[in-house]
Amino acid sequence: MQQTIKIIDAEAHAAEVKGAQVLQLPNDADPLEAALEGIERIELNFPKFTDGRAYSQVALLRRRRGFKGDIRATGDVLVDQLVHMQRQGFSSAVLRADKDAADVARQFERFPEFYQGDTLQPEPRFARSAA
Amino acid sequence: MYQYTEFDKQFVKNRAAQYRDQLERNLAGKLADDEFRPLRLQNGWYIQRYAPMLRIAVPYGEISSTQLRVLAKIASDYDQPDAQLLHEAQEKQLALGEVPVPGGTPVATSLKWGYGHFTTRTNVQFNWIPLAKSADVMDLLASVNMHGIQTSGNCIRNITSDELAGIAPDEIADPRPFCEIMRQWSTLHPEFAFLPRKFKIAVNGAREDRAAIGWYDVGLQLLRNEAGELGFKVQVGGGMGRTPIIGTVVREFLPWDQLLNYLEAVIRVYNRYGRRDNIWKARIKIIVKAEGQRYIDQVEAEYKQIVEIDGAPHTITQAEFDRVAASFVPPLLKHERKGADARLHEIVRTDAEADPAFDRWLQRNVAGHKNPELRAVTLSFKRLGQAPGDANAEQLRIAADLADRYSAGEARVTHEQNLLLPWVHQDDLPELWAAARKAGLAKPNIGLLTDMIACPGGDFCSLANARSIPIAEAITQRYQDMDELYDIGEIDLNISGCINSCGHHHAGHIGILGVDKDGKEWYQVTLGGSNGSHLSGTATPGKVVGPSFSAAEVPEVIEAVLDTYRRERQTVGGKPETFIATLKRVGIDPFKAAANAARFVEKEVA
């Protein structure tokens, strides 16, 4: 699949001054309750890469809240989770500083298509191929 | 069985390539061991006591002869430890001591290699493949549409069903198309790859529950409503482990086409609110138990939003159902014998019918079929000298040949760790019996005591507290007399080496659980558990007999419990009551008393 998620350099992200238009949502917060007015970017955190709550949060922000701005994955963001992140609706991700961004592109090239629908492609493959 | 499309085939190959990429990055130091771990687990690669273990998925148990032959190749070419490793492992296992057998030869661990192991969840495991060769094995598996996708890790695992799916006379609807549709839906699901804990789904399509659905994170029962429409009764939150719980019914009737939309709601609520602070409280059963109706309300609210706001995108279309179901039409079997073939058949048949062992095999290993001309035949992988469910390369090859000759090239891995041939013509039974017997796969013990379930336990598994295999072997050795075995009758004996319950001890009429006390091997015995089958009754965990027993005491305890049954049982309708029926009628106390009396010395209560 085509990579659309933007990989953000960890240092650049850390150095950035975050204004009121950036909302940092902890991963136990309810995205359906969050105040999104004036928000341009939502940051969802992975305290550990094995903690998958933010995958559900991002889906709800996109599908139920209709949030169109940037949603950024922060924290323990590794190469092998980026495809999941993009599919669920993250538009940017801060790759952990010690990870090699050169390993990213081929993860997206490997699978041209998946079985189930996701945030970017809500219909599952069987519904798409029937059309 | 399901016929892979070009897309399906390529998908599995891409997965193998992805795994190789990950392994190479791990070996190059770019992917730390703890970062690689969840990735290899989701491909079935564990690191065990002495070597890695590979768990290969056999979705809802269906396997082809071609796939069996590849498993045979893996057994002979890859499941081979080097001499040094084997020697060290064997020495360490010997140090754990022997399990004495009343009136028999004490059992010491004798580590085997070069074989596959059938598991209760219809996967196949290998124990000695070096990690450096793991990517080659994944490529080999992908060449026959096999893989280890999501056979471990905190994700949706291999989906299981009834071993008689699609052929059972008491079937309401064939569960296999739904199993396959769920398999595809759950494969590399982007939202559910890092759940709080593992997530297991079982589907039953028959009147009798042969899939133990009460014990699953999600248990699905196919049924028809009053209008005759097909759907599922949905149970959520069953599970074994430290807190054995039977699932709660959250939906009495879910229309079949809503299955994926509803599962999405069930698992999303779990992903968001399931506990992640304590591994022992992270399964969905804990949130279902703690939240009760509130959990169900949340699922229903989420499902409503999936339907109303998202537009129910995963509604299963009739076209997709039909496409998948078309893979599961019964094979066309030609059956005519002429001339010399017919004469030879008569000789084989006459020989078989003169042998009482054939009659026993017909009773125990041959089951009825939807098609009155056909039978379902179980090849027994429960015999002395090999651990329950173990099959070496030669046996795997023979099983493949038997499947080709007598069962349209198909076999099934069963929950009880055997192989079943689903398409056997009744006229072929004598030939099949003769061939299976020659291969040592015709032991007529299906459903009897020696057809026990056992996990690999402390001989291989790094989680185990105690060994399972020597206990299984000691009991098997003690009960070799077929007359005695038939007299004891149908019984579920299940052995787990630790509380993770891979051997389903909670669901056994007799359950044996390895526990660790002062660094020594001890075993807790439970009685009266049920998997939900007609024989066993409503699914329920067994009750603990008392303080745990030493390994040496276990065979004595089993004998004492079985003797109690034989003393207490009644004859009902000309037939002796089963073990579980007697236990339910008289209660656990006489069995408990007998078990405790079999202790070598009175011990402090643990």
XYZ file of C-alpha atoms in Angstrom:
737
model
C 0.000 0.000 0.000
C 1.070 3.550 -0.500
C 2.686 5.228 2.474
C 0.872 8.405 3.422
C 1.769 8.623 7.099
C 4.430 11.254 7.659
C 7.459 10.135 9.651
C 8.508 12.862 12.059
C 12.035 13.101 13.364
C 12.073 12.600 17.140
C 14.402 15.549 17.805
C 12.378 17.920 15.678
C 9.205 16.829 17.432
C 10.759 17.327 20.866
C 12.058 20.783 19.963
C 8.738 21.993 18.652
C 6.751 24.495 20.724
C 3.231 23.168 21.045
C 0.452 25.690 20.984
C -3.193 25.446 21.990
C -4.068 23.900 18.656
C -2.319 20.643 19.693
C -4.242 18.255 21.901
C -2.368 15.494 23.701
C -4.773 12.746 24.564
C -3.647 10.083 27.030
C -4.487 6.569 25.906
C -7.108 5.975 28.596
C -9.052 9.110 27.607
C -12.363 8.771 25.810
C -11.977 10.293 22.338
C -15.739 10.685 22.090
C -15.639 13.174 24.996
C -12.600 15.231 23.979
C -13.133 18.909 23.114
C -11.847 19.301 19.576
C -12.760 22.889 18.727
C -9.805 24.764 17.295
C -7.649 21.651 17.472
C -5.413 21.100 14.460
C -3.447 18.157 15.694
C -4.163 15.366 18.165
C -1.287 13.410 19.629
C -2.001 9.886 20.801
C 0.603 8.192 22.904
C 1.969 4.673 22.908
C 3.539 4.248 26.372
C 4.717 0.858 25.110
C 4.399 -0.337 21.541
C 2.463 -3.355 22.847
C -0.243 -1.133 24.351
C -2.785 -0.973 21.530
C -5.399 1.386 22.938
C -4.509 4.259 20.646
C -5.437 2.159 17.605
C -9.041 2.248 18.798
C -8.803 5.917 19.821
C -7.646 7.076 16.421
C -10.395 5.095 14.696
C -13.049 6.728 16.871
C -11.615 10.210 16.304
C -11.736 9.734 12.541
C -14.911 7.703 12.151
C -17.120 9.019 14.941
C -15.792 12.527 15.502
C -14.956 13.129 11.872
C -11.673 14.768 12.853
C -9.852 15.826 9.681
C -6.692 17.331 11.155
C -3.371 15.669 11.849
C -3.350 12.735 14.268
C 0.138 11.911 15.423
C 1.474 8.769 17.073
C 3.991 9.500 19.813
C 5.893 7.478 22.376
C 7.133 3.969 21.667
C 6.654 4.157 17.911
C 8.605 1.466 16.040
C 8.977 0.504 12.390
C 6.712 -2.548 12.402
C 3.654 -0.772 13.785
C 3.527 2.042 11.223
C 1.348 0.218 8.717
C -1.255 -0.491 11.415
C -1.084 3.167 12.460
C -1.668 4.507 8.985
C -4.526 2.093 8.352
C -6.247 3.088 11.581
C -6.049 6.787 10.744
C -2.790 8.244 12.029
C -1.422 10.829 9.618
C 1.956 11.287 11.263
C 4.208 9.365 13.621
C 7.277 10.254 15.608
C 9.623 7.334 15.024
C 11.605 6.493 18.128
C 14.995 8.180 17.892
C 17.057 4.979 17.705
C 15.055 3.531 14.807
C 16.199 3.592 11.195
C 13.708 5.432 8.962
C 15.246 3.599 5.999
C 13.471 0.432 7.132
C 10.027 2.025 6.825
C 9.237 2.249 3.111
C 9.459 -1.460 2.356
C 6.972 -2.290 5.132
C 4.360 -0.380 3.150
C 5.389 -1.889 -0.162
C 5.038 -5.457 1.093
C 1.256 -5.767 1.385
C -0.647 -4.214 -1.514
C -3.991 -4.904 0.152
C -5.527 -6.317 3.325
C -8.591 -8.413 4.063
C -10.504 -6.208 6.455
C -11.599 -2.624 6.117
C -9.884 0.133 8.086
C -10.223 3.872 8.583
C -8.753 4.773 5.207
C -10.567 2.033 3.343
C -13.701 1.299 5.384
C -14.973 -1.563 3.260
C -13.439 -5.004 3.555
C -11.784 -6.511 0.503
C -14.732 -8.791 -0.260
C -17.069 -5.787 -0.525
C -14.596 -3.836 -2.668
C -13.836 -6.613 -5.125
C -17.549 -7.290 -5.606
C -18.151 -3.694 -6.675
C -11.613 -27.293 2.554
C -11.081 -23.632 1.752
C -9.367 -23.100 -1.604
C -6.797 -20.321 -1.461
C -7.145 -17.603 -4.085
C -4.082 -15.990 -5.656
C -4.553 -13.136 -3.206
C -4.642 -15.503 -0.219
C -1.514 -17.325 -1.407
C 0.417 -14.138 -2.015
C -0.677 -12.773 1.352
C 0.871 -15.700 3.231
C 4.061 -15.372 1.167
C 4.241 -11.663 1.945
C 3.852 -12.499 5.600
C 6.778 -14.926 5.385
C 8.851 -12.202 3.705
C 7.886 -9.743 6.419
C 8.988 -12.229 9.067
C 12.354 -12.696 7.337
C 12.837 -8.928 7.303
C 12.096 -8.784 11.028
C 14.389 -11.704 11.830
C 17.222 -10.139 9.835
C 16.804 -6.821 11.628
C 16.831 -8.677 14.927
C 20.023 -10.532 14.023
C 21.572 -7.261 12.816
C 20.847 -5.618 16.161
C 18.329 -3.152 14.708
C 15.334 -4.766 16.375
C 15.918 -5.500 20.052
C 14.881 -8.887 21.406
C 11.970 -7.456 23.384
C 10.788 -5.570 20.283
C 11.117 -8.659 18.091
C 9.365 -10.863 20.634
C 5.724 -9.831 19.994
C 6.408 -9.952 16.245
C 7.808 -13.461 16.273
C 5.052 -14.576 18.645
C 2.460 -13.363 16.159
C 4.139 -15.696 13.689
C 4.105 -18.598 16.122
C 7.738 -18.455 17.306
C 8.323 -18.912 21.025
C 11.626 -19.297 22.800
C 11.261 -22.296 25.074
C 13.242 -24.140 27.694
C 15.936 -25.416 25.349
C 15.035 -24.257 21.856
C 12.456 -22.201 19.970
C 8.995 -23.628 19.490
C 6.997 -23.039 16.327
C 3.220 -23.088 16.464
C 1.660 -23.496 13.025
C -1.979 -22.610 12.491
C -4.378 -25.216 11.196
C -7.446 -22.990 10.843
C -10.481 -24.761 12.367
C -8.498 -27.980 12.096
C -8.682 -28.555 8.344
C -5.492 -29.817 6.753
C -4.681 -31.325 3.360
C -2.434 -34.262 2.574
C -0.053 -31.859 0.819
C 0.197 -29.803 3.993
C 0.742 -32.914 6.111
C 3.670 -33.860 3.870
C 5.250 -30.455 4.385
C 4.872 -30.918 8.143
C 6.633 -34.274 7.702
C 9.468 -32.521 5.889
C 9.776 -29.958 8.672
C 9.892 -32.803 11.188
C 12.653 -34.650 9.367
C 14.692 -31.715 8.038
C 14.295 -28.952 10.621
C 13.064 -30.339 13.949
C 16.576 -31.571 14.656
C 18.581 -30.378 17.663
C 22.349 -30.578 17.573
C 23.844 -33.325 19.710
C 25.252 -30.990 22.350
C 21.948 -29.196 22.931
C 20.040 -32.448 23.082
C 22.500 -33.965 25.517
C 22.333 -30.986 27.875
C 18.552 -30.840 27.721
C 18.220 -34.567 28.329
C 20.539 -34.406 31.351
C 18.563 -31.539 32.888
C 15.276 -33.344 32.365
C 16.605 -36.562 33.877
C 17.542 -34.614 36.984
C 13.829 -33.968 37.542
C 13.425 -37.614 38.451
C 11.195 -40.512 37.506
C 7.463 -41.067 37.779
C 6.852 -44.552 39.195
C 4.116 -46.707 37.683
C 2.209 -49.062 39.977
C 3.340 -52.508 38.872
C 5.229 -51.089 35.892
C 8.458 -49.481 34.744
C 9.209 -46.030 36.162
C 8.968 -43.267 33.569
C 11.893 -40.912 32.993
C 11.900 -38.113 30.444
C 13.244 -39.208 27.118
C 13.281 -36.166 24.854
C 12.123 -36.808 21.303
C 12.807 -34.784 18.193
C 11.748 -34.893 14.571
C 8.012 -34.730 15.142
C 5.019 -32.417 15.146
C 2.618 -32.098 18.066
C -1.148 -31.610 17.648
C -2.578 -29.162 20.176
C -6.023 -28.769 21.734
C -6.503 -25.659 19.624
C -5.784 -27.555 16.412
C -2.368 -26.069 15.878
C 0.766 -28.081 15.157
C 3.932 -27.425 17.141
C 7.588 -28.207 16.611
C 10.131 -28.002 19.406
C 13.637 -28.060 18.010
C 13.864 -25.746 14.994
C 16.783 -23.315 15.361
C 15.649 -19.683 15.158
C 18.229 -18.997 12.447
C 16.271 -21.358 10.170
C 12.872 -20.001 11.151
C 12.409 -17.792 8.096
C 13.190 -20.737 5.778
C 10.512 -22.773 7.525
C 8.005 -19.956 7.080
C 8.762 -19.893 3.333
C 8.312 -23.644 3.158
C 4.987 -23.408 4.975
C 3.824 -20.552 2.742
C 4.421 -22.804 -0.286
C 1.423 -24.876 0.896
C -0.670 -21.962 2.239
C 0.407 -22.507 5.829
C 1.707 -20.043 8.377
C 1.927 -19.201 12.050
C -0.046 -15.973 11.774
C -1.489 -14.980 15.153
C -0.943 -18.383 16.737
C 0.479 -16.500 19.695
C 0.622 -12.971 21.037
C -2.071 -10.663 22.338
C -4.227 -10.797 19.251
C -7.058 -12.809 17.714
C -5.766 -16.367 17.613
C -6.430 -19.356 15.394
C -10.191 -19.962 15.247
C -11.364 -23.419 16.263
C -14.462 -25.466 15.614
C -16.024 -28.910 15.836
C -13.919 -31.711 14.311
C -17.125 -32.937 12.633
C -17.925 -29.527 11.111
C -19.736 -29.948 7.823
C -20.158 -33.702 8.243
C -21.948 -34.124 11.590
C -25.409 -35.715 11.448
C -26.608 -33.296 14.171
C -25.439 -30.161 12.393
C -27.592 -27.041 12.266
C -25.295 -25.260 9.807
C -21.724 -25.692 8.621
C -19.511 -23.411 10.732
C -16.522 -23.555 8.371
C -17.488 -20.742 5.993
C -17.909 -18.462 9.019
C -14.623 -19.651 10.482
C -12.864 -18.811 7.222
C -14.573 -15.421 6.901
C -13.493 -14.615 10.473
C -9.998 -15.927 9.789
C -9.609 -13.494 6.914
C -11.168 -10.627 8.843
C -8.938 -11.160 11.880
C -5.722 -11.681 9.898
C -3.438 -8.684 10.455
C -6.330 -6.643 11.820
C -4.789 -3.199 12.336
C -6.786 -2.323 15.442
C -6.553 -5.629 17.285
C -2.879 -6.580 16.997
C -1.987 -5.424 20.515
C -4.911 -6.322 22.734
C -4.559 -6.540 26.514
C -4.194 -10.316 26.162
C -4.743 -13.248 23.787
C -8.175 -13.627 22.229
C -9.668 -16.941 21.176
C -12.813 -17.629 19.181
C -14.570 -20.993 18.793
C -17.582 -21.795 16.631
C -19.996 -24.680 16.933
C -22.524 -25.541 14.242
C -24.062 -28.685 15.705
C -26.619 -29.420 18.400
C -23.955 -30.934 20.585
C -21.217 -28.520 21.602
C -18.020 -30.195 20.432
C -16.055 -26.964 20.273
C -16.037 -26.137 24.014
C -17.477 -22.717 23.192
C -18.239 -21.882 26.826
C -14.514 -21.836 27.485
C -13.648 -19.253 24.854
C -13.189 -15.482 24.834
C -15.911 -15.579 22.214
C -17.995 -18.726 21.761
C -20.385 -18.789 18.829
C -23.252 -21.229 18.468
C -24.992 -21.379 15.112
C -28.760 -21.616 15.399
C -31.995 -20.739 13.644
C -34.561 -18.363 15.096
C -38.316 -18.885 14.986
C -38.463 -17.406 11.511
C -35.917 -19.992 10.376
C -33.166 -17.429 9.862
C -29.584 -18.368 10.579
C -27.604 -16.595 13.259
C -25.382 -16.973 16.287
C -25.830 -17.153 20.003
C -22.852 -15.162 21.254
C -21.036 -15.957 24.483
C -18.229 -13.706 25.681
C -15.711 -13.965 28.482
C -15.052 -17.647 28.936
C -11.540 -18.759 29.687
C -9.283 -21.025 31.682
C -6.106 -19.892 33.409
C -6.065 -18.849 37.056
C -9.705 -17.807 36.979
C -11.727 -20.424 35.092
C -14.977 -18.834 33.892
C -17.683 -19.936 31.494
C -18.666 -17.264 28.982
C -21.708 -15.039 29.442
C -24.385 -15.004 26.766
C -24.402 -11.447 25.420
C -26.687 -12.071 22.439
C -29.286 -14.783 22.068
C -29.507 -14.219 18.328
C -27.176 -12.301 16.063
C -28.029 -12.472 12.343
C -25.175 -14.263 10.548
C -24.350 -11.349 8.286
C -23.642 -9.121 11.326
C -20.952 -11.390 12.751
C -17.926 -9.227 11.898
C -19.579 -5.923 12.819
C -20.542 -7.344 16.190
C -17.138 -8.865 16.861
C -15.590 -5.489 16.113
C -17.716 -3.988 18.886
C -16.928 -6.821 21.339
C -13.195 -6.522 20.800
C -13.042 -2.720 20.555
C -14.637 -2.324 23.979
C -12.167 -4.887 25.308
C -9.205 -3.143 23.658
C -10.201 0.160 25.224
C -11.141 -0.980 28.721
C -9.520 -4.382 29.301
C -6.932 -4.348 32.076
C -3.326 -3.950 31.055
C -1.797 -3.562 34.500
C -1.836 -7.235 35.458
C -1.319 -10.092 33.007
C -3.477 -12.394 35.161
C -6.424 -10.021 34.955
C -6.087 -8.967 31.342
C -8.313 -11.499 29.577
C -11.748 -10.337 28.444
C -13.371 -12.657 31.016
C -12.215 -10.313 33.799
C -13.853 -7.209 32.316
C -17.026 -9.169 31.514
C -17.149 -10.474 35.068
C -16.305 -7.132 36.679
C -18.587 -4.986 34.523
C -21.363 -7.475 33.830
C -24.338 -5.826 32.130
C -22.369 -2.591 31.730
C -19.922 -4.362 29.434
C -22.803 -5.801 27.402
C -24.438 -2.346 27.172
C -21.174 -0.833 25.970
C -20.824 -3.504 23.292
C -24.390 -2.947 22.133
C -23.855 0.837 22.039
C -20.640 0.406 20.059
C -22.310 -2.059 17.690
C -25.140 0.421 17.133
C -22.618 3.093 16.152
C -20.814 0.702 13.831
C -24.120 0.067 12.101
C -25.589 3.558 12.151
C -22.577 5.833 11.845
C -19.996 3.664 10.107
C -22.635 2.051 7.901
C -21.943 -1.555 8.991
C -19.096 -1.932 6.499
C -18.255 -5.515 7.470
C -21.743 -6.879 6.842
C -21.104 -10.255 5.229
C -22.597 -10.185 1.769
C -24.463 -13.163 0.370
C -21.968 -13.161 -2.497
C -18.997 -13.452 -0.143
C -20.683 -16.132 1.916
C -21.440 -18.091 -1.253
C -17.900 -17.655 -2.561
C -16.377 -19.025 0.637
C -19.018 -21.719 1.160
C -18.350 -23.048 -2.341
C -14.978 -24.280 -1.040
C -16.715 -26.516 1.444
C -18.914 -28.607 -0.822
C -18.443 -32.325 -0.108
C -15.905 -33.948 -2.448
C -17.209 -36.282 -5.122
C -16.216 -39.798 -4.208
C -16.129 -42.570 -6.742
C -16.671 -45.925 -5.242
C -16.664 -49.039 -7.314
C -14.542 -52.099 -7.007
C -14.272 -54.540 -9.855
C -12.496 -57.791 -10.606
C -9.337 -58.425 -8.616
C -9.935 -55.290 -6.513
C -13.292 -56.575 -5.410
C -11.883 -59.989 -4.569
C -9.025 -58.472 -2.587
C -11.488 -56.273 -0.724
C -13.471 -59.357 0.277
C -10.344 -60.943 1.742
C -9.420 -57.805 3.710
C -12.990 -57.417 4.925
C -13.269 -61.026 6.050
C -9.958 -60.791 7.889
C -10.974 -57.584 9.622
C -14.349 -58.856 10.670
C -12.773 -61.914 12.236
C -10.623 -59.679 14.434
C -12.202 -58.325 17.656
C -9.849 -55.332 17.460
C -11.621 -54.212 14.270
C -14.945 -54.264 16.059
C -13.544 -52.135 18.859
C -12.094 -49.739 16.339
C -15.500 -49.430 14.645
C -17.022 -48.650 18.043
C -14.476 -46.107 19.184
C -12.710 -44.569 16.190
C -15.477 -44.435 13.600
C -18.232 -41.840 13.840
C -21.430 -41.280 11.907
C -21.651 -38.883 8.982
C -24.230 -36.664 7.341
C -23.822 -38.805 4.258
C -25.023 -42.277 5.316
C -22.443 -43.918 3.026
C -19.542 -42.149 4.690
C -17.836 -42.223 8.072
C -15.512 -39.974 10.049
C -12.496 -41.961 11.190
C -10.093 -40.899 13.911
C -6.465 -41.953 13.690
C -5.285 -42.318 17.265
C -2.106 -40.504 18.233
C -2.399 -41.793 21.791
C -0.185 -44.785 22.350
C 2.629 -45.898 24.544
C 6.050 -44.630 23.523
C 4.936 -41.291 22.103
C 3.538 -38.281 23.910
C -0.181 -37.563 23.375
C -0.639 -35.851 20.010
C 2.901 -36.427 18.742
C 3.440 -37.501 15.142
C 6.843 -38.156 13.634
C 7.716 -37.579 9.976
C 6.903 -41.131 8.951
C 3.521 -41.037 10.682
C 2.694 -37.675 9.141
C 3.518 -39.076 5.701
C 1.411 -42.163 6.309
C -1.471 -40.010 7.538
C -1.156 -37.986 4.316
C -1.256 -41.180 2.244
C -4.291 -42.447 4.143
C -6.031 -39.112 3.615
C -5.303 -39.339 -0.107
C -6.441 -42.914 -0.427
C -9.517 -42.832 1.802
C -10.561 -39.265 2.552
C -10.354 -37.062 -0.548
C -6.946 -35.774 0.543
C -8.315 -34.123 3.692
C -7.741 -34.616 7.381
C -8.543 -32.663 10.502
C -6.539 -31.965 13.604
C -8.872 -32.577 16.543
C -9.243 -30.839 19.885
C -8.296 -34.172 21.510
C -4.953 -34.129 19.662
C -5.673 -36.757 17.033
C -6.204 -36.692 13.270
C -9.627 -37.313 11.801
C -10.355 -38.430 8.236
C -13.685 -36.821 7.288
C -14.635 -38.488 3.985
C -14.188 -42.224 4.428
C -16.504 -44.532 2.492
C -18.002 -47.228 4.707
C -16.774 -49.926 2.320
C -13.188 -48.743 2.839
C -13.207 -49.217 6.592
C -11.496 -52.641 6.586
C -8.683 -51.412 4.303
C -8.244 -48.213 6.256
C -8.172 -50.107 9.536
C -5.559 -52.538 8.253
C -3.365 -49.706 6.941
C -3.769 -47.564 10.057
C -3.021 -50.522 12.291
C 0.172 -51.254 10.406
C 1.222 -47.658 11.081
C 0.282 -47.878 14.768
C -2.534 -45.350 14.322
C -5.510 -47.643 14.900
C -5.496 -47.890 18.680
C -9.216 -48.237 19.465
C -9.093 -45.862 22.423
C -10.858 -42.703 21.175
C -12.814 -41.136 24.037
C -11.313 -43.544 26.571
C -8.861 -42.880 29.388
C -5.665 -43.179 27.336
C -7.085 -40.744 24.745
C -6.018 -38.053 27.179
C -5.115 -34.444 26.477
C -1.647 -33.319 27.540
C 0.363 -30.197 26.827
C 4.151 -30.459 26.229
C 4.669 -29.342 29.839
C 7.965 -28.982 31.650
C 9.925 -31.059 29.166
C 9.774 -28.237 26.629
C 7.697 -25.274 27.747
C 9.364 -22.513 29.712
C 6.068 -21.541 31.335
C 5.395 -24.998 32.773
C 5.718 -25.674 36.489
C 5.888 -29.399 36.042
C 6.159 -32.075 33.377
C 3.034 -33.414 31.667
C 4.465 -36.046 29.348
C 5.897 -38.460 31.966
C 2.624 -38.280 33.914
C 0.689 -39.052 30.729
C 3.068 -41.881 29.948
C 2.826 -43.362 33.451
C -0.983 -43.411 33.274
C -0.905 -44.771 29.722
C 1.455 -47.534 30.798
C -0.733 -48.438 33.769
C -3.866 -48.667 31.587
C -2.699 -50.774 28.664
C -5.264 -53.506 29.158
C -7.972 -52.782 26.600
C -10.617 -54.711 28.533
C -9.975 -52.570 31.576
C -9.977 -49.422 29.452
C -13.348 -50.340 27.948
C -14.687 -51.165 31.375
C -13.743 -47.681 32.616
C -15.456 -46.295 29.550
C -15.700 -42.765 28.223
C -13.789 -40.226 30.273
C -11.930 -36.958 29.718
C -8.518 -36.883 31.394
C -6.759 -33.590 30.749
C -3.244 -32.632 31.849
C -1.706 -29.130 31.913
C 1.838 -28.400 33.024
C 0.846 -24.970 34.363
C -2.102 -22.726 35.018
C -2.091 -21.393 31.457
C -4.201 -24.521 30.884
C -3.069 -25.522 27.396
C -4.061 -29.075 28.388
C -7.575 -27.855 29.325
C -7.351 -29.508 32.758
C -10.235 -27.332 34.046
C -12.564 -29.001 31.521
C -11.480 -32.596 32.230
C -13.621 -35.041 34.182
C -10.265 -35.600 35.808
C -7.891 -32.679 35.515
C -4.213 -32.708 36.418
C -2.391 -29.406 36.810
C 1.337 -28.954 37.365
C 2.144 -26.562 40.200
C 5.429 -25.372 41.586
C 6.192 -25.664 45.268
C 9.716 -25.288 46.678
C 11.088 -25.719 43.149
C 9.684 -29.245 42.938
C 7.017 -30.724 40.684
C 3.572 -31.062 42.262
C 0.191 -31.748 40.753
C -3.241 -30.483 41.645
C -6.091 -32.838 40.763
C -9.571 -31.584 39.863
C -12.730 -33.611 39.342
C -15.968 -33.028 37.486
C -14.926 -30.483 34.859
C -16.786 -30.320 31.574
C -16.080 -29.041 28.058
C -19.807 -28.761 27.281
C -20.265 -31.987 25.266
C -23.298 -34.247 25.705
C -21.169 -36.713 27.665
C -19.774 -34.078 30.012
C -22.811 -31.814 30.456
C -22.923 -28.041 30.836
C -19.424 -26.540 30.647
C -17.951 -26.060 34.108
C -14.547 -26.114 35.792
C -13.618 -29.137 37.890
C -13.298 -28.928 41.663
C -9.929 -29.181 43.356
C -9.433 -32.383 45.343
C -7.187 -30.928 48.021
C -3.513 -30.179 48.482
C -1.381 -31.073 45.502
C 0.207 -34.471 44.987
C 3.765 -35.469 44.176
C 4.476 -36.864 40.724
C 4.843 -40.325 42.208
C 1.428 -40.104 43.833
C -0.460 -39.043 40.708
C -0.818 -42.486 39.049
C -1.989 -43.894 42.409
C -4.518 -41.092 42.802
C -5.912 -41.672 39.309
C -6.235 -45.363 40.065
C -7.986 -44.663 43.378
C -10.434 -42.272 41.708
C -11.212 -44.763 38.932
C -11.645 -47.584 41.439
C -14.125 -45.406 43.314
C -16.068 -44.947 40.105
C -16.161 -48.669 39.449
C -17.370 -49.281 42.967
C -20.040 -46.570 42.927
C -21.409 -46.806 39.396
C -24.868 -48.135 38.639
C -26.233 -49.813 35.588
C -28.690 -47.630 33.715
C -30.719 -49.145 30.898
C -28.411 -52.165 30.738
C -25.339 -49.953 30.450
C -22.917 -48.940 33.160
C -23.070 -45.281 34.102
C -20.161 -43.204 32.823
C -17.529 -41.826 35.161
C -18.896 -38.296 34.946
C -22.507 -39.443 35.492
C -21.486 -41.356 38.616
C -19.499 -38.394 39.905
C -22.481 -36.103 39.405
C -24.861 -38.521 41.090
C -22.825 -39.403 44.184
C -20.935 -36.136 44.510
C -17.225 -35.488 44.769
C -16.685 -36.651 48.371
C -16.074 -40.401 47.948
C -13.674 -39.610 45.085
C -11.895 -37.001 47.164
C -11.566 -39.376 50.080
C -10.092 -42.066 47.844
C -7.656 -39.624 46.250
C -6.473 -38.308 49.585
C -6.071 -41.835 50.933
C -3.664 -42.529 48.081
C -1.155 -40.029 49.444
C 2.117 -41.634 50.451
C 2.389 -39.557 53.601
C 0.092 -37.088 55.263
C 1.268 -33.631 54.305
C 0.618 -30.170 55.573
C -2.178 -28.420 53.715
C -0.575 -26.338 50.986
